[in-house]
XYZ file of C-alpha atoms in Angstrom:
630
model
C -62.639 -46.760 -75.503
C -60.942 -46.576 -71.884
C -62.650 -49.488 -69.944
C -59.820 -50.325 -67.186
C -57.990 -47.931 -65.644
C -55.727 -48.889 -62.629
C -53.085 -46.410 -60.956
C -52.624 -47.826 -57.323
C -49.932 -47.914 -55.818
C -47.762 -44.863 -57.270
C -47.162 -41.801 -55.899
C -49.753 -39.361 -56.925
C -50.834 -36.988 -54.816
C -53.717 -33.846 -55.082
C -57.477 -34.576 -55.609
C -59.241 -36.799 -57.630
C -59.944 -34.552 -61.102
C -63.401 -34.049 -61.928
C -62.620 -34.709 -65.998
C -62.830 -38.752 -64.705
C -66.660 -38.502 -65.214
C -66.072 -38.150 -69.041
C -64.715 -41.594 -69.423
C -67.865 -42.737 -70.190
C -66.934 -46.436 -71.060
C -64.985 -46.707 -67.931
C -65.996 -50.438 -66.518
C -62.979 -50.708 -63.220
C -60.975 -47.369 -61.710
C -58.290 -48.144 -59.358
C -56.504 -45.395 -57.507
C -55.624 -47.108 -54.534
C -52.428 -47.168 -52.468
C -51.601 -43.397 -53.165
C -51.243 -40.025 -51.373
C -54.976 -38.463 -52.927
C -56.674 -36.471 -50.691
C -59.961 -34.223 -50.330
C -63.455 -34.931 -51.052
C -64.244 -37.642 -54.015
C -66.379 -36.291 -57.041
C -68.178 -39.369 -55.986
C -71.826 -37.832 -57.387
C -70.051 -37.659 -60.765
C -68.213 -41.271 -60.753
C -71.229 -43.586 -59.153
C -73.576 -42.019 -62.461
C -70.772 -43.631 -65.069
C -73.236 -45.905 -66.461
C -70.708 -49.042 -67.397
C -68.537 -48.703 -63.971
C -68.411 -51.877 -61.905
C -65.360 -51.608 -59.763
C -64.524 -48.040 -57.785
C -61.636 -49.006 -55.695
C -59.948 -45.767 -53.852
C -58.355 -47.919 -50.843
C -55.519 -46.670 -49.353
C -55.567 -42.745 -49.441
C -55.442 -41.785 -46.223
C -56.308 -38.164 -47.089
C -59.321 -39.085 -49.208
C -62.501 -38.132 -47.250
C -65.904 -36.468 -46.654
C -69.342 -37.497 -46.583
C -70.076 -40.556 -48.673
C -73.053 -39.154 -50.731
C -76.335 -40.716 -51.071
C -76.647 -41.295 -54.551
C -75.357 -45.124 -55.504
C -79.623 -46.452 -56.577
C -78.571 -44.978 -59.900
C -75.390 -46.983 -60.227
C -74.557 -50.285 -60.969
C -71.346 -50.844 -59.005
C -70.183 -54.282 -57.950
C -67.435 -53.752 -56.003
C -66.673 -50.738 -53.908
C -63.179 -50.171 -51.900
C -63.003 -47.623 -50.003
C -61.131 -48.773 -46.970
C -58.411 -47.140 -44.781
C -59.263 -43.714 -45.797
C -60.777 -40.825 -43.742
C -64.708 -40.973 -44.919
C -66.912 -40.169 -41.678
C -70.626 -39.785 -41.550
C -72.836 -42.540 -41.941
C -73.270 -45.233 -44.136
C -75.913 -44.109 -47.134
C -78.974 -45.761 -47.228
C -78.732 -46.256 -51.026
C -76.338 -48.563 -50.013
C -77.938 -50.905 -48.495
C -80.526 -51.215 -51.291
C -77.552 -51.195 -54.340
C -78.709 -54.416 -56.049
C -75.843 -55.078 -58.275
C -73.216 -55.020 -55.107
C -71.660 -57.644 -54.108
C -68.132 -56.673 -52.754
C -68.303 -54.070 -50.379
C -65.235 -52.935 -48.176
C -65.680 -49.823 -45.954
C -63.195 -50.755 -43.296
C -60.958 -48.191 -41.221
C -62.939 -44.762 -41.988
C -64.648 -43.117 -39.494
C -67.777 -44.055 -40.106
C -70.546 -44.045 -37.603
C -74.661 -44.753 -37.073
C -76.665 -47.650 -36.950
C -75.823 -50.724 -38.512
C -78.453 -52.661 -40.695
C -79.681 -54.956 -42.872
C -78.587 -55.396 -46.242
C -80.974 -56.530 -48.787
C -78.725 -57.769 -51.651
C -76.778 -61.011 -51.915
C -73.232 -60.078 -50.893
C -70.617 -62.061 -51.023
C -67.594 -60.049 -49.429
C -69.039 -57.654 -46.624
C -66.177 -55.556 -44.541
C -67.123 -52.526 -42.015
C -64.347 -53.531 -39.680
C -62.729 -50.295 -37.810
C -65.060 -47.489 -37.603
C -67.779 -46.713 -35.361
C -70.804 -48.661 -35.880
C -73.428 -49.339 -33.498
C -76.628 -51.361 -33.378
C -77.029 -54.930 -33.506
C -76.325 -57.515 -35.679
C -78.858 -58.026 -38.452
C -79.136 -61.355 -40.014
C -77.756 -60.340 -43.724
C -81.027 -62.817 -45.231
C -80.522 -61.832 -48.412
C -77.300 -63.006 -48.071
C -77.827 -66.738 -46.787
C -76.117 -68.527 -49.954
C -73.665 -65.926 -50.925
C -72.104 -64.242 -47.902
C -68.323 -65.475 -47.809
C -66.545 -63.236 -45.954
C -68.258 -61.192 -42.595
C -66.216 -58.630 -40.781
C -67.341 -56.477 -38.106
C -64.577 -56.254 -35.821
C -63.663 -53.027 -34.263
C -66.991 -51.388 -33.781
C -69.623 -51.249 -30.995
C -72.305 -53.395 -32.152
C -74.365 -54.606 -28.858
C -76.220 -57.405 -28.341
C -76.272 -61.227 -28.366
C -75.592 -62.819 -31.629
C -78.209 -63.659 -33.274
C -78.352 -67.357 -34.216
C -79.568 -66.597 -37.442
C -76.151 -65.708 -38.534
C -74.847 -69.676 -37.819
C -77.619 -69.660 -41.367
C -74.926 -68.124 -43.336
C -74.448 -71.126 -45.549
C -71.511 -69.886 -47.792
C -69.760 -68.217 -44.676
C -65.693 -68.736 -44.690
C -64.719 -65.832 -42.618
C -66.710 -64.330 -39.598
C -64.837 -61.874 -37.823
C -67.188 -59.966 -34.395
C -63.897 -59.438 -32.269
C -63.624 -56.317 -30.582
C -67.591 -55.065 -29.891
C -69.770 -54.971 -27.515
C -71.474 -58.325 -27.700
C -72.696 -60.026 -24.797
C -75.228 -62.970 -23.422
C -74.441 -66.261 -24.107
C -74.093 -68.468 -27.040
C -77.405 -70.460 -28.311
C -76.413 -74.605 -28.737
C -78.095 -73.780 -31.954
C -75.405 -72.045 -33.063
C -73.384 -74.091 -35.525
C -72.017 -73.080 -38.754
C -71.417 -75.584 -42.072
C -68.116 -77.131 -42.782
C -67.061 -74.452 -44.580
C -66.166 -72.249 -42.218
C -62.783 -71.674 -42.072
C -61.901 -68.719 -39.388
C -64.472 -67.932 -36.563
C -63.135 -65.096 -34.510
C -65.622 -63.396 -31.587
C -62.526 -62.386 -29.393
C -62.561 -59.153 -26.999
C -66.292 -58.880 -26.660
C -68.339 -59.968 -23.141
C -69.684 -63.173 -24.548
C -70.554 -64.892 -21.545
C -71.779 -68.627 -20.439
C -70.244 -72.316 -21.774
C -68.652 -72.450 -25.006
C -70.976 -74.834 -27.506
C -69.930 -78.314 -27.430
C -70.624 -78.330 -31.692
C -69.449 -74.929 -32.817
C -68.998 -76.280 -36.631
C -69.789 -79.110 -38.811
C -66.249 -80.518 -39.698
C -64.876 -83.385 -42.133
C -61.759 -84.803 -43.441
C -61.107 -82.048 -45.606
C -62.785 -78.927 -44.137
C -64.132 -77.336 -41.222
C -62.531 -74.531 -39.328
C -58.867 -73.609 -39.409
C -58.998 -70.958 -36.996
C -60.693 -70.087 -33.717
C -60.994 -67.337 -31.372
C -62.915 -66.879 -28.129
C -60.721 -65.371 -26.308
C -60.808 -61.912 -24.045
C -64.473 -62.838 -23.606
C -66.249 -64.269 -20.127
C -66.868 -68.238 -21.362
C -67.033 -70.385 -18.387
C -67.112 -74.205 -17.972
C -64.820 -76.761 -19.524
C -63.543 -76.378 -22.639
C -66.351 -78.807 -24.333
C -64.853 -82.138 -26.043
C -66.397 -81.347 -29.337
C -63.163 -78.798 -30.168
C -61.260 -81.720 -30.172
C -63.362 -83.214 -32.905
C -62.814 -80.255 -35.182
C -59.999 -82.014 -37.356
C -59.050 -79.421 -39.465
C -58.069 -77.033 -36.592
C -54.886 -74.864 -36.374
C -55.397 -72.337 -34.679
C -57.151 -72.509 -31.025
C -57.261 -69.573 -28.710
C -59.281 -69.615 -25.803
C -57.376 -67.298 -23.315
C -58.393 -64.729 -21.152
C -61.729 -66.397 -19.818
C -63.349 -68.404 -16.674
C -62.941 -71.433 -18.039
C -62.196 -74.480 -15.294
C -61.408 -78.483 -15.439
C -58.371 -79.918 -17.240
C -57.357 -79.525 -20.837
C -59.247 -81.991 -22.622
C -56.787 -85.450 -22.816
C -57.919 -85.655 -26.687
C -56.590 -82.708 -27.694
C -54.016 -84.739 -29.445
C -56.154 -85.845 -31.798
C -55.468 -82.206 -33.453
C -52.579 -82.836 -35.348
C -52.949 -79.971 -37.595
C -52.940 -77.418 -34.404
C -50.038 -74.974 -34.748
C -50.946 -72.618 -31.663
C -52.824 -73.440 -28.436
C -53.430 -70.573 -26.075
C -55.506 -71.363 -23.104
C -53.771 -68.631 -21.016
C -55.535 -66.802 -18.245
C -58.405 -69.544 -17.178
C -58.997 -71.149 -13.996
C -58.073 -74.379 -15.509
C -56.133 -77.247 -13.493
C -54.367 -80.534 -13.792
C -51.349 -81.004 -15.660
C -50.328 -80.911 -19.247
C -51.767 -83.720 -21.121
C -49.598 -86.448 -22.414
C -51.690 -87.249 -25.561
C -50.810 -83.307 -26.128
C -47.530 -84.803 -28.276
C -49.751 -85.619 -31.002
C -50.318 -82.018 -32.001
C -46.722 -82.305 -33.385
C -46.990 -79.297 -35.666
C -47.497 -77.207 -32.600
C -45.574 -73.640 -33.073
C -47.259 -71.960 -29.697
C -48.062 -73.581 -26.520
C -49.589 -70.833 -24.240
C -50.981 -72.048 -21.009
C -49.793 -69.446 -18.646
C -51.541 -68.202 -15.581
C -53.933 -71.089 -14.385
C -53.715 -73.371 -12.101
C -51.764 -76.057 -13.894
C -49.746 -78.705 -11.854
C -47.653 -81.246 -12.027
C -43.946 -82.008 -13.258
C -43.265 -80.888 -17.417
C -43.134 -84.281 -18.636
C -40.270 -85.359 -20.635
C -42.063 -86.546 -23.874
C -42.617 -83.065 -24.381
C -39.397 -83.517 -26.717
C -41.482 -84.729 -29.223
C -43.073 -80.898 -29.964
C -39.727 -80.445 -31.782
C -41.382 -77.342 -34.131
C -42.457 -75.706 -31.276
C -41.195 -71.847 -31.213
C -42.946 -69.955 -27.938
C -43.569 -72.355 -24.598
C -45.489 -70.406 -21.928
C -46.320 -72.053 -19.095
C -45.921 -69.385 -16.281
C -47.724 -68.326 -13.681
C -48.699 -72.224 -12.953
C -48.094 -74.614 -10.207
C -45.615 -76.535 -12.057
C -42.836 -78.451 -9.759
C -39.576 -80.301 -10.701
C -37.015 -79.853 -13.430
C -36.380 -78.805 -16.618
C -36.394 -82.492 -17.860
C -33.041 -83.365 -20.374
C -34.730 -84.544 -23.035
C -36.319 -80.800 -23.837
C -32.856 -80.972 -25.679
C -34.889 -81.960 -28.270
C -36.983 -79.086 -28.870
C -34.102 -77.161 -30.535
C -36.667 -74.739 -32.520
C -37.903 -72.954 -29.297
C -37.110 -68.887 -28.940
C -39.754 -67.636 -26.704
C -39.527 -70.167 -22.941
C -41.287 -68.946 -19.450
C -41.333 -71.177 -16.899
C -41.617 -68.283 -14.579
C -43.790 -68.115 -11.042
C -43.888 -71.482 -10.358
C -42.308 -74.118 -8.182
C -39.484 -75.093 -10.232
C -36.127 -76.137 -9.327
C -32.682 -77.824 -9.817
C -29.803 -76.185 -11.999
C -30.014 -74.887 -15.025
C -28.921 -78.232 -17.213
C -27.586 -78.283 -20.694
C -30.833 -78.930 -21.933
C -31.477 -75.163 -21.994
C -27.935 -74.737 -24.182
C -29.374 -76.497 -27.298
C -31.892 -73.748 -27.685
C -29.677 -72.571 -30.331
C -32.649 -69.917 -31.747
C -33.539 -68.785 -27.789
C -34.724 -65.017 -27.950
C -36.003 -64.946 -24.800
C -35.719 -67.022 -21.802
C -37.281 -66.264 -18.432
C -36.960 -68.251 -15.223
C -37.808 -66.049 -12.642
C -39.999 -66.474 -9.262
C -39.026 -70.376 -9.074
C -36.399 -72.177 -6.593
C -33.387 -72.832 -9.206
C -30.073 -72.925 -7.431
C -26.434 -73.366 -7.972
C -24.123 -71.197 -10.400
C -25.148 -69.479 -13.394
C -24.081 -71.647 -16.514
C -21.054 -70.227 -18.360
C -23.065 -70.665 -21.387
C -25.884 -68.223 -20.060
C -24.909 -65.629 -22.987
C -23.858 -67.124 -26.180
C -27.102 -67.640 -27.492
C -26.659 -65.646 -30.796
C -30.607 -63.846 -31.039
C -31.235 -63.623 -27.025
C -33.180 -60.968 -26.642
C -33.602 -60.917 -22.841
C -32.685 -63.430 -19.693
C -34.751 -62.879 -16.694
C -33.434 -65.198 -13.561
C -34.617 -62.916 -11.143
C -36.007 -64.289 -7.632
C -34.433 -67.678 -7.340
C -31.630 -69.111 -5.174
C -28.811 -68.429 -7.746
C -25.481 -67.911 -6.203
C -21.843 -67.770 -7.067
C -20.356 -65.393 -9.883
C -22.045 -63.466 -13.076
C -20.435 -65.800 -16.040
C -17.657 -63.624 -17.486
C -18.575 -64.906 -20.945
C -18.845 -64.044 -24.324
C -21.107 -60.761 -24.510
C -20.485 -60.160 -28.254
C -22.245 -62.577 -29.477
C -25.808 -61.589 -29.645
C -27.116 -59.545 -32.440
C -29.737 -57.580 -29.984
C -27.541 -56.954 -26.735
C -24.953 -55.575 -28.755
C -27.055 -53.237 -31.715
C -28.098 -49.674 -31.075
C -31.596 -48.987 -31.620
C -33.396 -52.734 -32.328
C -35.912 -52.360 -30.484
C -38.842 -49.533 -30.204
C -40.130 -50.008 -26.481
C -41.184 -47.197 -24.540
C -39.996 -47.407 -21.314
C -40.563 -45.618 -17.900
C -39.924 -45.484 -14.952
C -39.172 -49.552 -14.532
C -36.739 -51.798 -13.792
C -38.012 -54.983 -14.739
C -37.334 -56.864 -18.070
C -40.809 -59.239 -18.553
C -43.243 -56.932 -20.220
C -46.112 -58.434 -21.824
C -44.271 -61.186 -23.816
C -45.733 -61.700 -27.338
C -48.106 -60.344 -29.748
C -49.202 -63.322 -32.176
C -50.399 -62.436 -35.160
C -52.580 -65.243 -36.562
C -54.276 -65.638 -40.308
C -55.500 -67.279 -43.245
C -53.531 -67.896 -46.506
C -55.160 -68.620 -49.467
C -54.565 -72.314 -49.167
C -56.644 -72.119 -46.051
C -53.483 -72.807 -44.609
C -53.000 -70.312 -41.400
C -49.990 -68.094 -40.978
C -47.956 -67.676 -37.809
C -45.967 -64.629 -36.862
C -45.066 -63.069 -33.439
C -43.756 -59.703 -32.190
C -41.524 -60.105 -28.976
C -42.834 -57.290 -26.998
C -40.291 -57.238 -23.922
C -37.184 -55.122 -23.949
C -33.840 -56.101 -24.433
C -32.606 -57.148 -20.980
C -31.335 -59.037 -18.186
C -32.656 -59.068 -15.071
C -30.576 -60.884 -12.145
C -31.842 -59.645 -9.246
C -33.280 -60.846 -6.151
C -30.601 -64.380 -5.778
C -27.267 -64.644 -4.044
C -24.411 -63.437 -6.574
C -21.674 -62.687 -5.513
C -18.102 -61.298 -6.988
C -17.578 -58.093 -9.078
C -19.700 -57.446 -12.271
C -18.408 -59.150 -15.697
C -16.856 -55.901 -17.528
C -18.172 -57.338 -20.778
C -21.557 -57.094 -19.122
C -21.561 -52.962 -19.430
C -20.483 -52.688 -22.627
C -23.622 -54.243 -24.137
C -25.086 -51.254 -26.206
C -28.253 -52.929 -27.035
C -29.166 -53.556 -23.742
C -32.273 -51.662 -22.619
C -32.504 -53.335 -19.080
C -30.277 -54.349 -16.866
C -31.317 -55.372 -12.712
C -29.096 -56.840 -10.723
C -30.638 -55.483 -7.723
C -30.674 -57.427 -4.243
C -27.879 -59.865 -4.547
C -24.294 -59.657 -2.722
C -21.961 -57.618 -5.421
C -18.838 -56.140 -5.048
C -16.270 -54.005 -6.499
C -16.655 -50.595 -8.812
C -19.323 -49.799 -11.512
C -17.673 -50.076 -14.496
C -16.694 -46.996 -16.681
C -17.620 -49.228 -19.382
C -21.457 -47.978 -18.554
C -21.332 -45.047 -21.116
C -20.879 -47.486 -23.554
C -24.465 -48.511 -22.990
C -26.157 -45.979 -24.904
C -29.559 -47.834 -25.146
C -29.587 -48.421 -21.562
C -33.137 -47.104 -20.066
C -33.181 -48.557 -16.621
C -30.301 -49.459 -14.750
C -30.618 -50.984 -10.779
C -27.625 -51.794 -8.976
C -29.532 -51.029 -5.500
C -28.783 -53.459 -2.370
C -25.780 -54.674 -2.950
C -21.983 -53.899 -2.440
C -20.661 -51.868 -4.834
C -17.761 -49.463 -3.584
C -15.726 -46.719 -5.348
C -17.194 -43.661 -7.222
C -19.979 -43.337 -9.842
C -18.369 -42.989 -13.553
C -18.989 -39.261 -14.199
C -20.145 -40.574 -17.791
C -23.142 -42.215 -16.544
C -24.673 -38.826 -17.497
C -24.192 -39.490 -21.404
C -26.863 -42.403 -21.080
C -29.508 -39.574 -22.686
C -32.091 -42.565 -22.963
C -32.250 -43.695 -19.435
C -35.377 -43.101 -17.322
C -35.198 -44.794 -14.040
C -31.741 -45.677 -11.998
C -31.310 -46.571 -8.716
C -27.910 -47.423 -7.051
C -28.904 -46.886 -3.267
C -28.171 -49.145 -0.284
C -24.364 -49.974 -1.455
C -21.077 -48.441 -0.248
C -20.376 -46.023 -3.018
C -19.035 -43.140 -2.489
C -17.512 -39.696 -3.627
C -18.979 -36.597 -4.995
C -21.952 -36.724 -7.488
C -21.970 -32.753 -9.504
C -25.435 -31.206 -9.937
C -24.527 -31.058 -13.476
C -24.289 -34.735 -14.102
C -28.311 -34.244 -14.261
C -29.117 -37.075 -11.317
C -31.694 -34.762 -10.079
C -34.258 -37.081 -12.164
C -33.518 -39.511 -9.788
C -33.952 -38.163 -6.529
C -34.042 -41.684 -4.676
C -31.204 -43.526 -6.930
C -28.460 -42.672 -3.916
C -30.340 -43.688 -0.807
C -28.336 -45.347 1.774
C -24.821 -45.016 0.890
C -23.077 -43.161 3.547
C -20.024 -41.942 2.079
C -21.917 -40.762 -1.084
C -22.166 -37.045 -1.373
C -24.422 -35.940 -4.006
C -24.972 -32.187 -4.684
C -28.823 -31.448 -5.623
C -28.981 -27.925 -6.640
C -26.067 -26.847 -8.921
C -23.627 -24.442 -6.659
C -25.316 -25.216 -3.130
C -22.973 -28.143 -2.027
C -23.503 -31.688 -1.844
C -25.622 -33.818 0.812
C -24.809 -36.661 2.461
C -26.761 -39.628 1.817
C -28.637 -41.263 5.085
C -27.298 -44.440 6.501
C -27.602 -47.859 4.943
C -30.064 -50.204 6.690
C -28.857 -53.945 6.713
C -30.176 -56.204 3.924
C -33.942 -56.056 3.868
C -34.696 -54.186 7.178
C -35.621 -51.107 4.823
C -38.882 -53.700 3.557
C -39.690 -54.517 7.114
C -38.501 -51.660 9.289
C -42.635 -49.868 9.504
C -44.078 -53.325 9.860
C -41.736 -54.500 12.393
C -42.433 -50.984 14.385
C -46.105 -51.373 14.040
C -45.876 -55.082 15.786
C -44.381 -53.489 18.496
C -47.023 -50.974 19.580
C -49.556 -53.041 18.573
C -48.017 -55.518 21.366
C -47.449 -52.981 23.590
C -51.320 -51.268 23.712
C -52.617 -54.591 24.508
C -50.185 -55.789 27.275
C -50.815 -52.819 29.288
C -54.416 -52.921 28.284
C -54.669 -56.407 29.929
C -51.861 -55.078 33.009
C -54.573 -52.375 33.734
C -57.567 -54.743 33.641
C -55.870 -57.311 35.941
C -54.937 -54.456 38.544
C -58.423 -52.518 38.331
C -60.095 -56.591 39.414
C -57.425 -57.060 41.673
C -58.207 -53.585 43.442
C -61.713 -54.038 43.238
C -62.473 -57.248 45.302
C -58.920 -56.327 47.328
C -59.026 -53.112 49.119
C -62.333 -51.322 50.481
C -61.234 -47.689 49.694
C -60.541 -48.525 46.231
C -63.743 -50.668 45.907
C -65.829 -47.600 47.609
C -64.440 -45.405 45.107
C -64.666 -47.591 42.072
C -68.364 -48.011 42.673
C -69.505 -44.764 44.075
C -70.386 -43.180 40.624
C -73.043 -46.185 40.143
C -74.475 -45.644 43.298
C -75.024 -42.250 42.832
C -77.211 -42.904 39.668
C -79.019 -45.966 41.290
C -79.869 -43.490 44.211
């Protein structure tokens, strides 16, 4: 007598046979993980009078209605997640007494969400299209473990009845529709582990007690972020001991990070980007020594980046751009040799670049731009072995592009790493990082990250000057490369075509001279170039497929370009000098603005002057109003 039968994860493709409904015996079925598709004989396989476990995960071709008839079964667990079942949810469903796992997530499944009236213990609807508000799963109160919701568009405020949910680990409501603020009442046991209500409109101050916590549990992980919180961040997060994970960004929250947030040593990722939040970094912050992610980008943060910071030596990603941050990039960051993702960007930095940055040895990506750094460019700048993109862009940089060693990183020198869609852009800062946060089964949380920028180096906007390193074109895994608005000079390499990943190129405003490699046309992936307002010149054939780029040759007279195959070339129009193209219409409109109201107030003065000055002009002046006085 058949009582298991599990076949996930193979190959098999076709329907689900109908002959399944003969194993009578048959207590667990697992076909998930496979290429099944079509409607499930699920009439015939819910009436199996011994079946417990139905688990068809994993087939995205399995589909159809989800038939009404479970009251006569006595399933306890029921997988049938990331498939293509639409429709509602049946109302048998909801009443199935025996249930207690139930896993519906990523379908298409739609209607109103409610109650259930059995004690569940796993309950996952994530990914589909639910609507409604939350019910308070009663029947659930002591057995409810796992709750996730995310991904639908429940509406609402959240009820506090759900904070009741005594046996509650996991509560996942990110991504809805929920709104209103938070009850004080709203505090879960100890046992919560991961508390996630990110992307929704939740709106007022965040609880001060959001869990109970001791030694040994309380919540690991979470998540208020993308939501509408205001206030300060309320000292009672920095009482949950057990925390690892805390991500508040993307909300109106004001005052200074709380100076206790040391106290946290467990924390592995802060992100408090994207608040209103002031101050400076707090010192006590060093205590959170197993910190992988500090986020605190785009606030209003001040101050100088204190030097103790060199205790956070396992840090990985250090965002604090967008800030008001002043001074320099103290030595003693030296010590945090396990950082790869650094923006210091938009703030009020300066100084050189000091060999602080060199024993980075695991930099991917380092970005510097919009701050006052001077001097040379290190000679060092490149041999980081996984840099995945240098933007120094806007600063006071001067002196030569380091002619160093360009082979050495993996990315700027591989075909094909990385899968960004491009268009139309020159600039190498995308949107930074994805972090991808979770929870092992030690409760312990996992840490991963997704560098979302391209590969690149952006340059532009300082005071360079010399030719361009020839090493510097032959990087074939570079996606971007600006070095727009500085003082270069010589020929573009014919090196270029060796850049065959190369999707935006921008030499513009410089002073490049000599002719455009004819090759240039073999970069199939670019998308946006511009080379005007340099000294190039030469003749630029129709075939060489520049027409995409109908700008890219502005402003170099002795450039002749020809648009339409066979008609001849044009001549480019005249350069303007350095910057006067950004200023030319604004300097012009000053002008007549000036000139309208000096001769507004020359004609004023002479009308007064003629007026109480000469009779016949007074007479005539004034004879209309006597006309309609008389």
């Amino acid at each position: 007598m058949l009582e298991t039968l599990v076949l996930s994860k193979n190959n098999f493709s076709g329907f689900i046979p109908n002959c399944l409904k003969k194993l009578k015996f048959l207590k667990s079925l697992d076909l998930g993980d496979n290429g099944l598709q079509g409607d499930v004989p699920l009439v015939e396989l819910v009436s199996l009078p011994y079946l417990k476990e139905l688990i068809l995960k994993g087939n995205l071709g399995l589909g159809g209605l989800i038939p009404d008839n479970f009251s006569v079964s006595s399933l306890e667990k029921i997988d049938f997640s990331c498939n293509s079942f639409r429709g509602v949810i049946p109302q048998s469903l909801f009443h199935l007494k025996s249930l207690k796992y139930l896993d519906l997530s990523s379908n298409g499944l739609s209607g109103m969400l409610n109650e259930f009236y059995q004690p569940l213990v796993v309950l996952n609807l994530a990914s589909n299209s639910l609507s409604g508000t939350l019910p308070c799963f009663s029947a659930s109160v002591e057995s409810l473990t796992v709750l996730d919701l995310s991904n639908n568009s429940i509406v609402g405020g959240i009820p506090t009845c759900i904070s009741s949910l005594n046996a509650l680990k996991q509560l996942n409501l990110s991504f809805n529709e929920l709104k209103y603020q938070v009850s004080p009442r709203f505090i879960f046991s100890d046992k919560l582990l991961v508390l996630d209500l990110s992307y929704n409109g939740i709106s007022g101050p965040i609880p001060s007690v959001i869990s109970e916590t001791s030694d040994k549990s309380g919540l690991v992980l979470l998540d208020l972020s993308h939501n509408q919180f205001s206030g300060e961040i309320p000292l009672g997060i920095t009482e949950l001991k057990n925390l690892q994970g805390l991500i508040l960004s993307h909300n109106r929250l004001t005052g200074e990070i709380p100076a206790r947030i040391g106290n946290l040593t467990y924390l592995q990722a802060i992100d408090l980007s994207y608040n209103w939040l002031s101050g400076s970094i707090p010192m006590n912050i060093v205590g959170c020594f197993q910190l992988l992610q500090l986020k605190l980008n785009n606030n209003n943060l001040s101050g100088v980046i204190q030097p103790e910071l060199d205790a956070l030596d396992s840090l990985k990603i250090f965002d604090i751009s967008d800030n008001r941050f002043s001074g320099e990039i103290p030595l003693t960051l030296a010590g945090c040799k396990s950082l790869e993702i650094v923006d210091l960007s938009s703030n009020d930095l300066g100084g050189e670049i000091n060999e602080a940055v060199v024993k980075w040895v695991n930099l991917r990506s380092l970005s510097l731009s919009g701050n006052n750094f001077h001097g040379a460019l290190p000679s060092w700048l490149f041999s980081f072995e996984q840099i995945h993109s240098i933007d120094l862009s806007r600063n006071n940089f001067s002196g030569f592009i380091p002619n160093g060693d360009f082979n050495i990183s993996s990315s700027l020198n591989s075909r094909g790493l990385s899968n960004n869609n491009l268009s139309q852009s020159s600039t190498v800062r995308s949107s930074g990082v994805r972090i991808a946060l979770g929870l092992l089964g030690n409760n312990e949380m996992s840490f991963g990250y997704t560098l979302l920028s391209p590969v690149g180096i952006d340059l532009s906007v300082n005071s360079l000057t010399g030719e361009i390193p020839e090493g510097l074109f032959g990087l074939q895994g570079l996606e971007v490369l600006n070095l727009s608005y500085n003082f270069l000079v010589g020929q573009i390499p014919f090196s270029l075509v060796k850049m065959w990943s190369l999707t935006s190129l921008d030499l513009s405003h410089n002073s490049l001279s000599g002719q455009i490699p004819t090759n240039i046309s073999g970069l199939q992936e670019l998308t946006f170039l511009n080379l005007s307002y340099n000294r190039l010149s030469g003749f630029v054939p129709g075939e060489q497929k520049f027409w995409r780029f109908p700008e890219a040759f502005t402003g170099n007279p002795d450039l002749c370009v020809e648009v339409v195959l066979g008609e001849g070339c044009q001549k480019m129009k005249l350069p303007l000098a350095r910057g006067e193209d950004v200023f030319e219409g604004d300097r012009e409109g000053f002008i007549s603005v000036w000139a309208f109201w000096i001769s507004a107030v020359v004609s004023f003065y002479v009308g007064v002057v003629a007026l109480f000055c000469f009779p016949p002009a007074r007479h005539y002046i004034l004879r209309p109003m006597k006309s309609v006085y008389d």
